[in-house]
Coordinates of C-alpha atoms in Angstrom, one line a residue:
Chain E
X61 CA 50.3 74.0 50.6
X62 CA 49.7 77.8 52.1
X63 CA 46.8 79.6 51.1
X64 CA 48.3 83.0 52.1
X65 CA 48.6 85.2 49.1
X66 CA 52.3 86.8 48.2
X67 CA 53.4 89.1 45.1
X68 CA 55.8 87.9 42.8
X69 CA 57.5 90.7 40.3
X70 CA 57.1 89.8 37.0
X71 CA 57.6 93.6 35.0
X72 CA 57.1 92.6 31.5
X73 CA 55.7 94.5 28.7
X74 CA 51.6 94.2 27.8
X75 CA 52.5 94.7 24.4
X76 CA 55.4 92.6 24.4
X77 CA 54.1 90.4 21.5
X78 CA 53.7 93.6 19.0
X79 CA 56.8 94.7 20.1
X80 CA 58.2 91.3 19.2
X81 CA 56.5 91.4 15.6
X82 CA 57.6 95.0 15.7
X83 CA 61.2 94.9 16.1
X84 CA 61.4 91.2 13.5
X85 CA 59.8 93.9 11.2
X86 CA 61.9 96.2 11.4
X87 CA 65.0 94.1 10.9
X88 CA 63.6 92.8 7.8
X89 CA 63.3 96.5 6.4
X90 CA 67.2 97.4 7.9
X91 CA 67.9 94.1 6.1
X92 CA 66.5 95.0 2.7
X93 CA 67.6 98.3 2.4
X94 CA 63.5 100.0 3.3
X95 CA 62.9 102.8 4.7
X96 CA 60.1 102.9 6.4
X97 CA 57.7 106.0 7.9
X98 CA 53.9 105.3 9.5
X99 CA 51.2 108.2 9.4
X100 CA 48.5 109.3 11.7
X101 CA 46.5 111.7 12.1
X102 CA 42.4 112.5 12.9
X103 CA 40.2 111.4 9.9
X104 CA 39.9 113.9 7.3
X105 CA 43.8 115.6 7.8
X106 CA 44.5 114.7 4.5
X107 CA 46.6 111.4 5.2
X108 CA 45.7 109.8 1.8
X109 CA 46.0 113.0 -0.4
X110 CA 49.6 113.5 1.0
X111 CA 50.9 110.2 0.5
X112 CA 49.4 110.6 -3.1
X113 CA 51.5 113.1 -3.8
X114 CA 54.1 111.5 -1.8
X115 CA 54.2 108.3 -3.8
X116 CA 53.8 109.9 -7.0
X117 CA 56.7 112.0 -6.5
X118 CA 59.0 109.4 -5.5
X119 CA 58.1 107.1 -9.1
X120 CA 58.9 109.9 -10.8
X121 CA 62.4 110.4 -8.7
X122 CA 63.0 106.8 -9.8
X123 CA 62.1 105.6 -6.3
X124 CA 60.1 102.6 -5.3
X125 CA 58.0 103.5 -3.2
X126 CA 54.6 101.3 -1.1
X127 CA 52.1 101.8 0.5
X128 CA 50.2 99.6 3.3
X129 CA 46.7 101.7 4.5
X130 CA 44.8 100.7 7.4
X131 CA 40.8 101.6 7.4
X132 CA 37.9 100.7 9.1
X133 CA 35.3 99.3 6.1
X134 CA 36.3 100.4 2.6
X135 CA 39.4 100.2 0.4
X136 CA 38.8 103.8 -1.2
X137 CA 41.9 104.6 -0.1
X138 CA 43.8 102.1 -1.4
X139 CA 42.3 102.5 -4.9
X140 CA 43.3 106.7 -4.6
X141 CA 47.0 105.7 -4.0
X142 CA 46.8 102.8 -6.5
X143 CA 47.3 105.1 -9.3
X144 CA 50.1 106.4 -8.5
X145 CA 51.2 102.7 -10.1
X146 CA 52.9 102.5 -6.5
X147 CA 52.2 98.5 -5.2
X148 CA 49.6 99.0 -2.1
X149 CA 48.2 96.4 0.2
X150 CA 44.6 97.6 1.8
X151 CA 43.6 96.6 5.5
X152 CA 40.5 96.8 6.9
X153 CA 40.2 96.7 10.5
X154 CA 36.2 96.3 10.6
X155 CA 35.7 97.5 14.1
X156 CA 39.6 98.1 15.2
X157 CA 40.7 101.7 15.5
X158 CA 44.5 100.8 14.8
X159 CA 47.1 98.8 13.0
X160 CA 49.1 96.4 15.0
X161 CA 52.3 94.8 14.1
X162 CA 51.0 91.7 12.9
X163 CA 48.5 93.4 10.6
X164 CA 51.9 94.5 8.7
X165 CA 54.2 91.6 8.7
X166 CA 50.5 89.8 6.9
X167 CA 50.4 92.6 4.4
X168 CA 53.6 92.9 3.1
X169 CA 53.6 89.3 2.5
X170 CA 54.1 88.6 -1.3
X171 CA 56.5 91.3 -1.2
X172 CA 59.8 90.9 -1.9
X173 CA 61.1 94.4 0.1
X174 CA 64.5 93.8 -1.9
X175 CA 62.5 95.5 -4.0
X176 CA 61.3 98.7 -2.5
X177 CA 62.8 101.7 -0.9
X178 CA 60.4 103.7 1.0
X179 CA 57.3 101.4 2.6
X180 CA 54.5 104.0 3.7
X181 CA 52.2 102.9 6.6
X182 CA 48.8 104.8 6.7
X183 CA 47.2 104.4 10.2
X184 CA 43.4 104.6 10.4
X185 CA 42.2 107.6 11.1
X186 CA 42.6 108.4 15.2
X187 CA 45.0 110.2 17.7
X188 CA 44.3 108.1 20.5
X189 CA 44.8 104.3 19.9
X190 CA 47.8 104.3 17.1
X191 CA 50.1 105.6 19.7
X192 CA 50.5 102.5 21.6
X193 CA 51.4 100.2 18.5
X194 CA 55.5 99.8 17.5
X195 CA 54.8 98.7 13.3
X196 CA 58.7 98.7 12.9
X197 CA 58.5 101.9 11.1
X198 CA 62.0 103.8 11.4
X199 CA 60.0 107.0 11.9
X200 CA 56.5 108.1 12.9
X201 CA 54.4 110.7 11.1
X202 CA 51.5 112.9 12.6
X203 CA 49.8 114.9 10.3
X204 CA 47.7 118.5 11.8
X205 CA 45.4 119.4 8.7
X206 CA 45.5 124.2 9.3
X207 CA 41.1 123.2 9.1
X208 CA 41.7 121.1 12.6
X209 CA 43.2 124.3 14.9
X210 CA 45.7 124.9 16.4
X211 CA 45.3 123.6 20.0
X212 CA 45.2 120.0 18.4
X213 CA 48.6 119.0 19.9
X214 CA 47.6 120.4 23.6
X215 CA 44.3 118.0 23.1
X216 CA 46.2 115.1 22.1
X217 CA 49.9 114.9 23.7
X218 CA 50.2 111.3 23.8
X219 CA 50.4 111.3 20.2
X220 CA 52.4 114.1 19.1
X221 CA 54.5 112.8 22.3
X222 CA 54.9 109.8 20.4
X223 CA 55.8 111.1 16.8
X224 CA 59.1 111.9 15.3
X225 CA 57.7 114.0 12.4
X226 CA 54.9 116.8 12.9
X227 CA 53.7 117.5 9.2
X228 CA 51.1 120.4 8.8
X229 CA 49.4 119.6 5.8
X230 CA 46.1 121.6 3.7
X231 CA 48.8 124.7 4.4
X232 CA 47.1 126.3 0.9
X233 CA 44.4 126.7 3.1
X234 CA 45.8 128.3 6.1
X235 CA 44.9 132.4 5.3
X236 CA 41.3 131.2 4.6
X237 CA 40.6 129.7 8.1
X238 CA 43.3 131.8 9.9
X239 CA 45.4 129.5 11.0
X240 CA 47.9 130.5 13.6
X241 CA 51.5 129.1 12.5
X242 CA 53.0 130.7 15.7
X243 CA 50.4 128.7 17.8
X244 CA 50.4 125.7 15.8
X245 CA 54.7 125.4 16.2
X246 CA 54.6 126.3 19.7
X247 CA 51.8 123.9 20.9
X248 CA 54.2 120.9 18.9
X249 CA 56.9 121.5 20.5
X250 CA 55.5 122.2 23.9
X251 CA 54.6 118.8 24.3
X252 CA 57.3 117.3 22.2
X253 CA 60.4 120.1 22.6
X254 CA 62.8 119.5 19.7
X255 CA 60.5 117.7 17.1
X256 CA 60.7 118.2 13.3
X257 CA 58.5 119.7 11.5
X258 CA 57.3 120.1 8.3
X259 CA 53.9 122.8 6.4
X260 CA 53.1 121.5 2.8
X261 CA 50.1 121.5 0.5
X262 CA 49.6 117.8 -1.2
X263 CA 47.3 120.3 -3.1
X264 CA 49.1 122.5 -4.7
X265 CA 52.7 120.8 -3.8
X266 CA 54.1 123.9 -1.6
X267 CA 56.6 122.6 0.8
X268 CA 56.9 118.6 -1.1
X269 CA 60.0 119.9 -2.0
X270 CA 61.5 120.1 1.6
X271 CA 59.5 116.4 2.5
X272 CA 61.3 114.6 -0.5
X273 CA 64.8 116.0 0.7
X274 CA 64.0 114.5 4.1
X275 CA 62.8 111.1 2.2
X276 CA 66.0 111.1 0.0
X277 CA 68.3 111.8 3.1
X278 CA 67.5 108.9 4.9
X279 CA 67.8 106.5 1.3
X280 CA 71.0 106.0 0.2
X281 CA 71.0 103.2 -1.9
Chain L
X230 CA 39.0 102.5 22.3
X231 CA 41.4 100.1 22.8
X232 CA 41.4 99.7 25.9
X233 CA 39.9 95.7 25.2
X234 CA 42.6 94.7 23.4
X235 CA 44.8 96.5 25.7
X236 CA 42.9 93.9 28.8
X237 CA 43.2 91.0 26.7
X238 CA 46.9 91.7 25.7
X239 CA 47.0 91.9 29.2
X240 CA 45.7 88.3 31.0
X241 CA 47.8 86.8 27.6
X242 CA 50.5 88.1 29.8
X243 CA 49.8 87.1 32.7
X244 CA 49.0 83.6 31.9
X245 CA 52.1 83.2 30.2
X246 CA 53.8 83.9 33.0
X247 CA 51.5 82.0 35.2
X248 CA 52.8 78.9 32.8
X249 CA 55.8 79.4 33.1
X250 CA 55.6 79.0 37.4
X251 CA 53.9 75.9 36.5
X252 CA 49.9 77.1 37.4
X253 CA 49.1 79.3 40.3
X254 CA 45.7 81.2 41.6
X255 CA 46.2 84.7 40.7
X256 CA 44.4 87.2 42.9
X257 CA 45.2 91.0 41.4
X258 CA 47.4 92.0 38.4
X259 CA 49.0 94.6 39.3
X260 CA 49.9 97.0 35.9
X261 CA 52.1 100.2 35.8
X262 CA 50.6 102.7 33.5
X263 CA 52.4 106.1 32.5
X264 CA 50.4 108.7 31.1
X265 CA 51.9 108.3 27.8
X266 CA 50.9 104.9 26.9
X267 CA 47.8 105.9 25.1
X268 CA 46.0 103.7 28.0
X269 CA 42.8 105.6 29.8
X270 CA 42.7 104.1 33.3
X271 CA 38.7 104.1 33.6
X272 CA 38.4 102.2 30.2
X273 CA 40.6 99.4 30.7
X274 CA 39.4 99.1 34.6
X275 CA 36.2 98.3 32.4
X276 CA 37.7 96.4 30.0
X277 CA 39.2 94.2 32.1
X278 CA 36.2 93.6 33.8
X279 CA 34.7 92.0 30.6
X280 CA 38.3 90.1 29.6
X281 CA 38.8 88.5 32.5
X282 CA 35.1 86.1 31.9
X283 CA 35.2 82.8 31.5
X284 CA 39.2 82.9 31.8
X285 CA 41.0 81.2 34.9
X286 CA 41.4 85.1 36.3
X287 CA 37.5 85.7 36.3
X288 CA 37.6 86.6 39.9
X289 CA 41.2 88.4 39.9
X290 CA 41.1 92.0 40.9
X291 CA 43.5 94.5 38.5
X292 CA 45.5 97.1 40.3
X293 CA 46.7 100.2 38.6
X294 CA 49.9 102.5 39.6
X295 CA 49.7 105.2 37.4
X296 CA 53.4 106.6 37.0
X297 CA 54.8 110.0 36.5
X298 CA 56.2 111.4 33.5
X299 CA 59.7 111.9 34.1
X300 CA 62.8 113.4 31.5
X301 CA 65.8 113.7 31.7
X302 CA 66.5 117.9 32.3
X303 CA 70.3 118.4 30.5
X304 CA 70.6 121.8 32.2
X305 CA 69.7 120.1 36.1
X306 CA 71.4 116.9 34.4
X307 CA 69.2 115.2 36.5
X308 CA 66.0 113.3 36.7
X309 CA 62.9 115.7 36.7
X310 CA 59.1 116.0 36.3
X311 CA 57.5 117.5 33.8
X312 CA 54.8 120.7 34.2
X313 CA 51.7 118.7 32.4
X314 CA 51.8 116.4 29.2
X315 CA 51.3 119.3 27.2
X316 CA 53.8 121.0 28.8
X317 CA 57.1 119.0 28.1
X318 CA 59.4 121.7 30.5
X319 CA 61.2 121.0 34.2
X320 CA 59.4 121.4 36.8
X321 CA 62.7 123.3 38.6
X322 CA 63.9 125.3 35.9
X323 CA 61.5 125.2 33.3
X324 CA 63.8 123.8 30.4
X325 CA 61.7 121.9 27.7
X326 CA 63.1 118.6 27.4
X327 CA 62.6 115.0 25.0
X328 CA 64.1 113.1 26.9
X329 CA 61.5 110.5 28.5
X330 CA 62.7 108.6 31.0
X331 CA 59.4 107.2 32.4
X332 CA 55.6 108.1 31.1
X333 CA 55.2 105.7 28.1
X334 CA 54.9 102.4 31.1
X335 CA 52.5 99.7 29.8
X336 CA 54.0 97.3 31.7
X337 CA 52.5 94.2 33.9
X338 CA 54.4 94.5 37.3
X339 CA 53.4 91.4 39.7
X340 CA 50.7 89.0 40.6
X341 CA 50.0 88.5 43.6
X342 CA 48.7 84.6 43.3
X343 CA 48.2 81.7 46.0
X344 CA 50.2 79.3 44.7

């Protein structure tokens, strides 16, 4: 037996276990005809208000949406979302700063996916950690509120790069905070060329119609 | 900070790999890390020191190779680096591109072992 070390090639994804669960979830969602969107943003950018409005509007249109919400410590968000009458599950992560695919698998246990059209996954408010974890979603939304400043995409390029759609929220406050729409769009495009963007207000409903159209186009049944 | 979770996942994958090979003493773990993996190199190195304690990897080193961002540039019809993570344009011709080829790697590349 030789005591000389040798290097063996492995080439395996470190998050392989998470990715396998996410891939299995994606197959289950597809088989059941559920369109899945996850949401990431800083704390306070309006994820829950946006989701509450989205669930309510989808219910009005006769769709069957549901939501899974990650939060560090409280179930306040789930309580707010439950007002829409859509099924809502809370994942309390404790000190964990992000959701993982296994948590989604556990959260949806007991739900009949065939009775759903849309599933929204609200990640923990954090622009760093959630970027590494596939949750089995079809699209990842990154939210940016006008009160956060136009340069957020440049400060957190990784999360913006991992997202499919950028949503600028609280657009009703844009004038008050002198939000520079052009700079925001330019910064988003700079970190993720070609990324689709929507500007909207969950409070006034401005811009929500375009978001509803996008969702309807992805859910054909 | 999720680097501790990442370090523990890394050790799980490494352990699986060692078992698959029928056991070995691991001297070093080689990781390939892209700038868009969402993992901070220094934080991961510190987290690794914690995660390896009381495991078969307690004496092992973590060696991180940083992988640059590479996109496919349609204008050059070639793989190119980008100017920066904040400026996803081809370094040669300044054309924006989102066709990512490298940059998200978080990969156990190799193990240095004594069998």
